[in-house]
Amino acid sequence: MADPASWPELEAAERERRRELVLPGAAVEARIRAGGGRLPPRLLALPLLQALELSGCGALRELGPGLAAALPALHTLVLRGNGLGPAGLGAGLGGPLPALRVLDLSGNGLETLPAALGGALDPAGPCAAGGPPAFPQLRGLNLTGNRLRELGPGLARAAPQLQTLLLSGNRLSALPGGLLPPGASGLLPLLSQLEAADNGLQELGSAIASLPALKILDVSNNELSEIPVELADCLKLKEVNFRGNKLKDKRLEKMVNSCQTKSILEYLRVGGRRCGKGKGKPDNFDKEESKKKKRDKRQKKDSGDGELDKLEEVNKLMIKILHIAENPAPVVVKVSPNIKEVRPYIVCCVVKGMNLNQGNALKRFLSAQIKLHDDICEKRTAATIATHDLQLIKGPLLYDAQPPNELKIMPLGRKEIKAKDLVRQLQLEAEEQRKQKKRQNVSGLHKYLQLLDGKENYPCLVDAEGVVISFPPITNSERTKIRKTTRELFLEVTSSTSLQICKDVMDTLILKMAELNKFTLENKEEESVSDGESDMTSEPVNSNPSQNAAQENSPLTVEQVRVVDMDGNLKVLYPSKTDLTLVSSLLTIIR
């Protein structure tokens, strides 16, 4: 019989002061069951823990008390495919988690939300109106595949910064329902993705229009008969999916089945609103619309807003998106099924036009990448960035997981070595660092070794010739290292926790690259050349300010990269039309 008190994984995590912990469900199920279906109390002795995953453990019925108080630094909590429910998590969360960004409770048996997420209507509880939010940093909440029948307003109060809410595969009958009660305003101002497919939805309420940031709405395969005309008020809405519903308006249903988002919203805006669903435009619609445009234009001119808008637009950074259809040789990344249990999420793109040759441009770019790893990537526990010289890569690429004794890579600044030997070498170097500096902390690659603990296979990105060009979250390959002469960069962001984190990090990286490129062009630093060549100064500054502005605003080009499974089915396309939205206020994006 399994000893519920024996947890060598937790002992090692405590001893090594780990910040990320993955407990495979199959490996711990017997001990969880022997411990009464709860998380082990020893887990609460890891206050430095930032990311915790325990998935695929049917024996896990409840979390046990005190999790929030014991793990205040937790930013990622993944409890996917366990046996939680149907009574919710009880006192499991037990209070606020101020640093939590991603919460995945999909594939359980929850019938109600936990109290900390607004499931309990306790006036004095953690979600009480006027009180501090329990999850002030929560960006992504995955409740797919549970048994939820309703949502309450407490969720919006508990997680005011929520951007992604996944509710597919539950038993909801109305949306947004109690999530956005009548008369309420200002709730969930950042929610951009709402998915509630495969429920029993019979009503999509007009309150959906009070979500100002909504970009993606999926309510497919439900029992909806009508679409509210107020949906047209969601001005940022780019993707809607109503397929699998029996709509009364057959013309609208035809648009739905053709995935014509723009046509659907226009139909609701000019037809449904003014004369009922399916009636078309009123006779005087064009005349009224023309008057409105003229009036708005005149008001903007009188107030001076037009000139201000132009000035702000000129001062914005610019990037241009090159779509797959426009690219004669797009990069494709295939994803092996082996990676699913190791580090499943990857987002890639190509950036052209980056000037790394002048002055300290390359040094600034590498320093910015280190800072992003420490900040938004949370010391690589949330995600890892890798940058490559595109000209040194031979596609298509394969994102795979390989045994440590088979994976070979030429790490940055080192000779080719097996991953197993590299890790051992880095461990020895780390021990030597500790002895020399007489302190527990280590620097460089050594501080990321803990992220590989418990992994039987290691993630890697491999080119068409079988050469490993990336070994996340540890190192890139010397073979594809970027240099001052690099003009075309291949970017990758990988994560073990969330696809959305990958996209957020990539958005931020592209914004930083645009900022750095603009700085380099504006400051006219001396160009650096290869060894053996004399330094060359840049050309004199052009006296024509308009030409200077055009040069400085010449946009970086970001090429889309498809990530597909082994059969060629699309998994991720970046940047899609819904990406780069977090930084859109700082960028002018030419699509």
XYZ file of C-alpha atoms in Angstrom:
591
model
C 0.000 0.000 0.000
C 1.272 3.483 -0.847
C 2.573 5.503 2.093
C 0.686 8.848 2.035
C 3.464 10.437 4.073
C 6.234 9.572 1.612
C 6.724 12.432 -0.871
C 10.321 12.489 -2.126
C 9.281 14.946 -4.883
C 8.228 17.485 -2.256
C 11.302 16.875 -0.127
C 13.518 17.583 -3.140
C 11.506 20.687 -4.039
C 11.847 22.033 -0.498
C 15.551 21.236 -0.315
C 16.316 22.843 -3.685
C 13.975 25.798 -3.133
C 12.142 25.131 -6.392
C 9.695 27.536 -7.923
C 8.024 25.121 -10.343
C 6.600 21.686 -9.523
C 4.839 19.151 -11.751
C 3.329 16.064 -10.120
C 2.236 13.518 -12.784
C -1.187 12.153 -11.863
C -0.357 8.516 -12.568
C 2.743 8.666 -10.372
C 1.014 10.136 -7.315
C -2.524 8.728 -7.568
C -2.024 5.903 -5.077
C -0.553 8.262 -2.464
C -3.317 10.843 -3.031
C -5.942 8.142 -2.559
C -4.227 6.870 0.588
C -4.160 10.418 1.899
C -7.944 10.803 1.650
C -8.098 12.307 -1.846
C -6.364 15.540 -0.790
C -3.139 17.296 -1.645
C -0.353 16.297 0.760
C 0.170 18.717 3.692
C 3.897 18.702 2.872
C 3.050 20.731 -0.252
C 2.139 23.683 1.956
C 5.766 23.922 3.107
C 6.902 25.324 -0.276
C 6.267 29.085 0.040
C 8.554 29.907 -2.926
C 6.464 27.828 -5.336
C 5.272 29.860 -8.332
C 3.894 27.163 -10.662
C 2.127 23.976 -9.625
C 0.613 21.310 -11.865
C -1.126 18.115 -10.824
C -3.187 16.678 -13.679
C -4.762 13.357 -14.565
C -5.270 12.165 -10.989
C -8.795 10.855 -10.548
C -8.157 10.265 -6.844
C -7.793 13.995 -6.143
C -11.195 14.992 -4.758
C -10.352 18.137 -2.823
C -7.362 20.373 -2.252
C -7.442 20.535 1.504
C -7.357 23.795 3.459
C -4.724 26.490 3.487
C -3.371 26.432 -0.083
C -3.647 30.184 -0.693
C -2.085 31.182 2.611
C 0.782 28.718 2.216
C 1.651 29.492 -1.440
C 1.336 33.285 -1.817
C 3.760 33.478 -4.771
C 1.775 31.037 -6.941
C 1.204 32.470 -10.454
C 0.173 29.276 -12.276
C -2.079 26.551 -10.892
C -3.000 23.682 -13.216
C -5.369 21.022 -11.823
C -6.598 19.566 -15.098
C -8.403 16.224 -15.416
C -8.686 15.341 -11.736
C -11.669 14.283 -9.625
C -12.481 17.651 -8.057
C -16.195 18.150 -7.400
C -19.103 18.081 -7.550
C -19.246 20.302 -4.472
C -16.550 22.627 -5.729
C -13.185 23.050 -4.079
C -14.607 23.643 -0.625
C -12.074 25.495 1.469
C -9.322 24.342 -0.879
C -8.165 27.699 -2.170
C -8.919 29.145 1.212
C -8.401 32.778 0.332
C -6.813 35.183 -2.131
C -3.876 34.388 -4.410
C -2.609 37.857 -5.328
C 0.005 36.681 -7.867
C -2.084 34.042 -9.695
C -2.240 34.609 -13.463
C -3.400 31.228 -14.816
C -5.909 28.861 -13.189
C -6.821 25.645 -15.017
C -9.587 23.547 -13.431
C -10.738 21.897 -16.665
C -11.852 18.285 -16.869
C -13.093 17.945 -13.286
C -16.605 17.546 -11.892
C -17.259 21.013 -10.491
C -20.941 21.952 -10.206
C -20.353 25.284 -8.495
C -17.439 27.667 -8.399
C -15.346 27.783 -5.224
C -16.116 30.588 -2.801
C -12.896 32.423 -3.657
C -14.026 32.594 -7.303
C -17.439 33.997 -6.488
C -19.340 30.756 -6.041
C -20.597 31.689 -2.593
C -22.852 34.705 -2.162
C -21.456 35.551 1.264
C -21.796 39.326 1.868
C -18.699 39.214 4.036
C -16.867 36.661 1.929
C -13.773 37.061 -0.236
C -15.791 38.296 -3.217
C -17.988 40.759 -1.353
C -18.684 43.998 -3.195
C -16.248 46.690 -2.157
C -13.684 44.242 -0.822
C -10.300 43.598 -2.430
C -10.339 41.064 -5.294
C -9.150 37.563 -4.438
C -7.310 37.146 -7.752
C -6.263 40.646 -8.862
C -3.735 39.356 -11.440
C -5.728 36.429 -12.871
C -5.643 36.561 -16.696
C -6.766 33.082 -17.761
C -9.425 30.824 -16.205
C -10.153 27.423 -17.759
C -13.323 25.708 -16.496
C -13.878 23.553 -19.593
C -15.382 20.097 -19.123
C -17.068 20.501 -15.719
C -20.738 20.468 -14.672
C -21.324 24.150 -13.985
C -24.943 25.273 -14.345
C -24.598 28.968 -13.586
C -22.122 31.742 -12.910
C -22.392 34.558 -10.414
C -21.236 38.193 -10.311
C -18.657 37.229 -7.702
C -16.349 35.950 -10.434
C -16.037 39.399 -12.014
C -15.250 40.914 -8.625
C -12.758 38.210 -7.721
C -10.848 38.440 -11.031
C -11.285 41.960 -12.455
C -8.307 41.586 -14.842
C -9.600 38.381 -16.460
C -8.846 38.197 -20.194
C -9.691 34.583 -21.106
C -12.668 32.619 -19.749
C -13.167 29.082 -21.071
C -16.514 27.470 -20.193
C -17.074 24.908 -22.957
C -18.481 21.493 -22.084
C -20.522 22.538 -19.024
C -24.294 22.714 -18.374
C -24.931 26.445 -18.603
C -28.344 27.545 -19.889
C -27.755 31.298 -20.185
C -24.818 33.562 -20.985
C -23.621 35.877 -19.587
C -26.390 35.151 -17.086
C -25.493 36.007 -13.510
C -21.939 36.792 -14.535
C -23.107 40.256 -15.658
C -26.302 41.048 -13.733
C -28.704 43.756 -15.036
C -27.605 47.257 -14.115
C -24.026 46.228 -13.396
C -21.339 48.147 -15.244
C -17.586 48.070 -15.507
C -17.291 44.327 -14.858
C -14.611 42.315 -16.706
C -13.330 45.280 -18.758
C -10.420 43.261 -20.207
C -12.231 40.024 -21.086
C -11.288 39.374 -24.715
C -11.963 35.652 -25.155
C -15.162 33.928 -24.010
C -15.813 30.322 -25.004
C -18.961 28.431 -23.999
C -19.397 25.801 -26.713
C -21.165 22.483 -26.040
C -23.339 23.658 -23.163
C -27.133 23.809 -23.132
C -27.333 27.552 -23.787
C -30.842 28.686 -24.650
C -30.203 32.389 -24.190
C -27.420 34.763 -25.146
C -28.347 37.916 -23.269
C -27.966 41.502 -24.424
C -25.609 42.131 -21.478
C -22.902 40.544 -23.615
C -22.506 44.025 -25.153
C -21.146 45.336 -21.826
C -17.850 43.487 -22.445
C -15.893 46.276 -24.182
C -12.747 44.233 -24.931
C -14.464 41.112 -26.298
C -12.673 39.820 -29.405
C -13.499 36.100 -29.545
C -16.889 34.564 -28.745
C -17.604 30.854 -29.193
C -21.084 29.584 -28.333
C -21.224 26.797 -30.904
C -23.222 23.591 -30.450
C -25.845 24.975 -28.087
C -29.619 25.520 -28.243
C -29.725 29.188 -29.219
C -32.542 30.327 -31.504
C -31.665 34.031 -31.641
C -28.610 36.256 -31.544
C -29.047 39.566 -29.704
C -28.642 42.607 -31.923
C -26.685 44.242 -29.077
C -23.776 41.978 -29.990
C -22.998 44.492 -32.741
C -22.018 46.944 -29.993
C -18.935 44.833 -29.221
C -16.720 46.985 -31.427
C -13.569 44.862 -30.998
C -15.245 41.561 -31.810
C -13.239 39.746 -34.520
C -14.268 36.087 -34.276
C -17.673 34.603 -33.492
C -18.802 30.993 -33.705
C -22.528 30.238 -33.593
C -22.410 27.003 -35.567
C -24.453 24.092 -34.265
C -27.386 26.258 -33.125
C -30.867 26.238 -34.713
C -31.445 29.916 -35.453
C -34.873 31.170 -36.461
C -33.394 33.600 -38.964
C -32.257 31.334 -41.802
C -30.355 34.079 -43.602
C -28.373 34.701 -40.431
C -27.862 30.967 -39.979
C -26.326 30.800 -43.458
C -23.842 33.525 -42.519
C -23.070 31.667 -39.286
C -22.319 28.435 -41.125
C -20.021 30.350 -43.478
C -18.128 31.888 -40.544
C -18.704 35.415 -41.877
C -18.072 37.359 -38.668
C -18.050 40.763 -40.329
C -21.248 40.035 -42.235
C -22.983 38.741 -39.101
C -22.181 41.870 -37.109
C -23.134 44.185 -39.978
C -26.400 42.306 -40.435
C -27.225 42.712 -36.749
C -26.119 46.347 -36.758
C -28.136 47.634 -39.715
C -30.847 45.060 -40.115
C -31.648 43.396 -36.874
C -31.526 46.554 -34.816
C -33.742 48.825 -36.867
C -36.426 46.537 -38.113
C -36.166 43.145 -36.468
C -34.012 40.178 -37.232
C -33.702 39.371 -40.906
C -35.561 42.438 -42.267
C -32.633 44.133 -43.979
C -31.745 47.829 -43.984
C -34.424 50.505 -43.557
C -35.082 52.763 -46.517
C -33.394 55.798 -44.987
C -30.413 53.914 -43.505
C -27.801 55.069 -46.030
C -28.903 58.693 -45.708
C -28.798 58.624 -41.921
C -25.435 56.874 -41.898
C -23.995 59.487 -44.268
C -25.254 62.321 -42.065
C -23.733 60.691 -39.002
C -20.311 60.369 -40.666
C -20.326 64.004 -41.756
C -21.363 65.140 -38.295
C -18.626 63.115 -36.592
C -16.020 64.392 -39.053
C -17.063 68.016 -38.466
C -16.948 67.588 -34.675
C -13.490 66.059 -34.816
C -12.227 68.889 -37.005
C -13.703 71.573 -34.747
C -12.192 70.044 -31.615
C -8.760 69.557 -33.156
C -8.888 65.833 -32.427
C -8.128 65.021 -36.046
C -4.701 66.678 -35.967
C -3.966 65.145 -32.574
C -4.861 61.674 -33.838
C -2.538 62.126 -36.826
C 0.311 63.235 -34.564
C -0.192 60.295 -32.219
C -0.292 57.903 -35.174
C 3.007 59.229 -36.553
C 4.687 58.845 -33.165
C 3.563 55.251 -32.809
C 5.906 52.367 -33.525
C 5.066 50.469 -36.698
C 5.115 46.827 -37.697
C 3.830 45.129 -40.824
C 2.264 41.668 -40.786
C 3.141 39.373 -43.691
C 0.414 36.773 -44.009
C 0.993 33.157 -44.916
C -0.781 33.618 -48.246
C 1.649 36.407 -49.198
C 4.786 34.473 -48.245
C 6.238 32.201 -50.951
C 8.281 30.201 -48.411
C 6.610 30.345 -44.981
C 8.192 28.647 -41.983
C 6.214 25.720 -40.563
C 6.691 24.078 -37.162
C 5.393 20.542 -36.643
C 4.544 19.421 -33.122
C 5.280 15.855 -32.070
C 2.795 14.114 -29.748
C 5.792 13.324 -27.505
C 5.880 16.943 -26.316
C 2.369 16.974 -24.831
C 3.368 15.872 -21.334
C 6.649 17.807 -21.300
C 6.256 21.399 -22.543
C 3.221 21.473 -24.862
C 2.890 25.140 -25.862
C 4.890 26.931 -28.559
C 4.388 30.140 -30.562
C 6.742 31.258 -33.345
C 7.171 34.033 -35.882
C 9.794 35.635 -38.133
C 10.905 39.273 -37.776
C 12.706 41.055 -40.625
C 14.263 44.509 -40.722
C 15.898 44.471 -37.280
C 19.123 46.492 -37.252
C 21.611 44.818 -34.884
C 24.768 46.092 -36.591
C 24.937 49.644 -35.311
C 26.765 50.406 -32.083
C 25.415 48.461 -29.096
C 22.169 47.408 -30.790
C 22.856 43.673 -30.392
C 23.910 44.094 -26.778
C 20.726 46.052 -26.004
C 18.589 43.382 -27.660
C 20.204 40.552 -25.669
C 19.882 42.559 -22.449
C 16.196 43.175 -23.177
C 15.691 39.439 -23.687
C 17.285 38.712 -20.291
C 15.020 41.287 -18.653
C 11.927 39.770 -20.262
C 12.996 36.353 -18.947
C 13.182 37.799 -15.439
C 9.949 39.799 -15.654
C 7.080 38.636 -17.865
C 8.570 35.118 -18.196
C 8.943 35.025 -14.400
C 12.495 33.636 -14.466
C 11.508 31.204 -17.246
C 8.937 29.427 -15.050
C 6.058 30.870 -17.110
C 7.735 30.875 -20.539
C 11.101 30.884 -22.315
C 12.209 32.993 -25.289
C 14.651 31.787 -27.953
C 15.951 33.838 -30.894
C 17.718 32.484 -33.987
C 19.269 33.676 -37.225
C 16.678 32.609 -39.799
C 19.312 32.166 -42.514
C 20.950 29.411 -40.449
C 17.739 27.403 -40.042
C 16.550 24.713 -42.444
C 12.817 24.022 -42.247
C 10.384 22.596 -41.643
C 11.041 22.452 -37.920
C 9.930 19.801 -35.435
C 9.016 20.554 -31.830
C 9.753 17.296 -30.060
C 10.717 15.650 -26.766
C 13.721 13.331 -26.628
C 15.435 11.244 -23.935
C 18.324 13.145 -22.286
C 20.875 10.559 -23.402
C 19.820 10.928 -27.065
C 19.261 14.680 -27.359
C 22.407 16.405 -28.655
C 22.894 20.160 -28.887
C 25.722 22.655 -29.336
C 24.868 25.087 -26.511
C 25.752 28.747 -26.763
C 29.487 29.083 -26.212
C 30.073 25.323 -25.818
C 30.860 22.241 -27.867
C 28.228 19.720 -28.927
C 27.102 17.599 -26.007
C 24.287 15.281 -24.953
C 21.587 16.929 -22.888
C 22.170 14.498 -20.044
C 25.866 15.422 -19.879
C 25.112 19.145 -20.265
C 22.742 19.088 -17.310
C 25.283 17.199 -15.216
C 28.004 19.636 -16.257
C 25.832 22.609 -15.293
C 25.013 20.978 -11.945
C 28.711 20.601 -11.155
C 29.343 24.207 -12.174
C 26.477 25.316 -9.937
C 27.959 23.480 -6.958
C 31.314 25.111 -7.628
C 29.604 28.522 -7.792
C 27.983 27.932 -4.419
C 31.295 26.960 -2.849
C 33.171 29.932 -4.277
C 30.521 32.528 -3.496
C 29.438 30.830 -0.243
C 25.769 31.343 -1.000
C 22.847 29.252 -2.161
C 21.893 31.256 -5.278
C 23.585 30.609 -8.624
C 23.673 32.591 -11.866
C 23.483 31.962 -15.606
C 21.919 28.800 -17.003
C 22.483 27.022 -13.710
C 19.480 28.641 -12.037
C 17.079 27.071 -14.555
C 18.098 23.426 -14.059
C 15.286 22.874 -11.563
C 12.768 23.373 -14.367
C 13.805 20.012 -15.823
C 13.301 18.045 -12.597
C 11.058 15.027 -12.979
C 11.150 15.112 -16.792
C 11.896 11.778 -18.465
C 12.228 13.527 -21.834
C 13.522 16.997 -22.643
C 11.863 19.477 -25.065
C 13.742 20.504 -28.187
C 13.272 22.263 -31.522
C 14.860 20.356 -34.400
C 15.512 21.489 -37.994
C 15.006 19.510 -41.207
C 18.488 17.980 -40.932
C 17.922 16.700 -37.410
C 19.989 19.456 -35.781
C 18.680 20.601 -32.390
C 18.522 24.402 -32.463
C 16.812 24.943 -29.119
C 16.621 23.168 -25.757
C 14.058 25.130 -23.701
C 14.112 26.328 -21.017
C 17.919 25.963 -20.848
C 19.690 27.182 -24.000
C 19.731 27.880 -27.742
C 22.190 26.382 -30.197
C 25.469 28.043 -31.136
C 24.682 27.015 -34.733
C 21.777 29.495 -35.068
C 23.139 32.212 -32.779
C 22.201 35.761 -33.795
C 25.044 38.141 -34.601
C 25.437 41.767 -35.614
C 25.005 40.777 -39.257
C 21.671 39.050 -38.571
C 18.773 40.758 -40.336
C 16.080 38.082 -40.222
C 15.225 36.528 -36.863
C 13.212 33.427 -36.032
C 11.530 33.836 -32.643
C 10.098 31.090 -30.459
C 8.332 31.204 -27.116
C 7.581 27.961 -25.271
C 5.694 27.249 -22.055
C 4.594 24.302 -19.966
C 1.536 26.105 -18.628
C -0.390 28.163 -21.177
C -0.610 29.065 -24.865
C -1.874 32.522 -23.912
C 1.284 33.172 -21.895
C 3.322 32.331 -25.005
C 1.325 34.851 -27.019
C 1.555 37.560 -24.350
C 5.328 37.119 -24.132
C 5.690 37.193 -27.924
C 3.566 40.364 -28.116
C 5.815 42.019 -25.560
C 8.995 40.837 -27.301
C 7.876 42.264 -30.664
C 6.975 45.591 -29.034
C 10.412 45.717 -27.396
C 12.106 44.938 -30.719
C 10.218 47.769 -32.415
C 11.272 50.148 -29.621
C 14.919 49.089 -29.834
C 14.988 49.338 -33.622
C 13.525 52.855 -33.522
C 16.081 53.861 -30.878
C 18.950 52.517 -33.006
C 17.806 54.409 -36.110
C 17.153 57.651 -34.258
C 20.514 57.716 -32.464
C 22.637 57.090 -35.590
C 25.256 55.015 -33.807
C 28.387 53.845 -35.565
C 28.007 50.561 -37.381
C 29.969 47.568 -36.183
C 31.559 45.244 -38.704
C 33.143 41.813 -38.589
C 36.671 41.248 -37.291
C 39.430 42.403 -39.598
C 37.399 45.196 -41.135
C 37.710 48.837 -40.251
C 34.892 50.588 -38.433
C 32.583 52.641 -40.562
C 30.510 55.533 -39.353
C 26.930 55.892 -40.415
C 25.920 58.384 -43.045
C 25.288 61.973 -41.973
C 21.830 62.741 -40.711
C 19.559 63.760 -43.540
C 18.591 67.405 -43.313
C 15.133 66.594 -44.656
C 13.024 65.800 -41.540
C 10.297 64.044 -43.502
C 12.816 61.607 -44.967
C 14.313 61.033 -41.524
C 10.876 60.324 -40.084
C 10.108 57.894 -42.887
C 13.360 56.015 -42.258
C 12.832 55.927 -38.507
C 9.246 54.738 -38.907
C 10.076 52.055 -41.459
C 8.205 49.131 -39.958
C 9.586 45.806 -38.893
C 7.997 42.975 -40.840
C 6.514 40.153 -38.789
C 5.880 36.999 -40.818
C 3.238 34.542 -39.705
C 4.410 31.063 -38.699
C 2.093 28.061 -38.611
C 2.370 25.455 -35.857
C 0.724 22.214 -36.972
C 0.364 18.652 -35.721
C 2.028 15.730 -37.484
C -0.940 15.421 -39.864
C -0.690 19.077 -40.877
C -3.726 20.269 -38.916
C -3.327 23.846 -37.678
C -2.705 24.289 -33.956
C -1.453 27.895 -33.771
C -0.971 30.728 -36.249
C 0.977 33.717 -34.979
C 0.365 36.571 -35.299
C -3.332 36.026 -36.020
C -5.784 38.886 -36.313
C -6.477 38.702 -32.566
C -2.808 38.819 -31.514
C -0.760 41.895 -30.565
C -3.880 43.412 -29.016
C -2.253 43.913 -25.608
C 0.300 46.265 -27.178
C -1.907 47.714 -29.927
C -2.133 51.097 -28.196
C 1.642 51.466 -28.669
C 1.901 50.036 -32.179
C 0.574 50.867 -35.609
C -0.028 47.467 -37.164
C -0.219 47.203 -40.955
C -2.116 44.044 -41.792
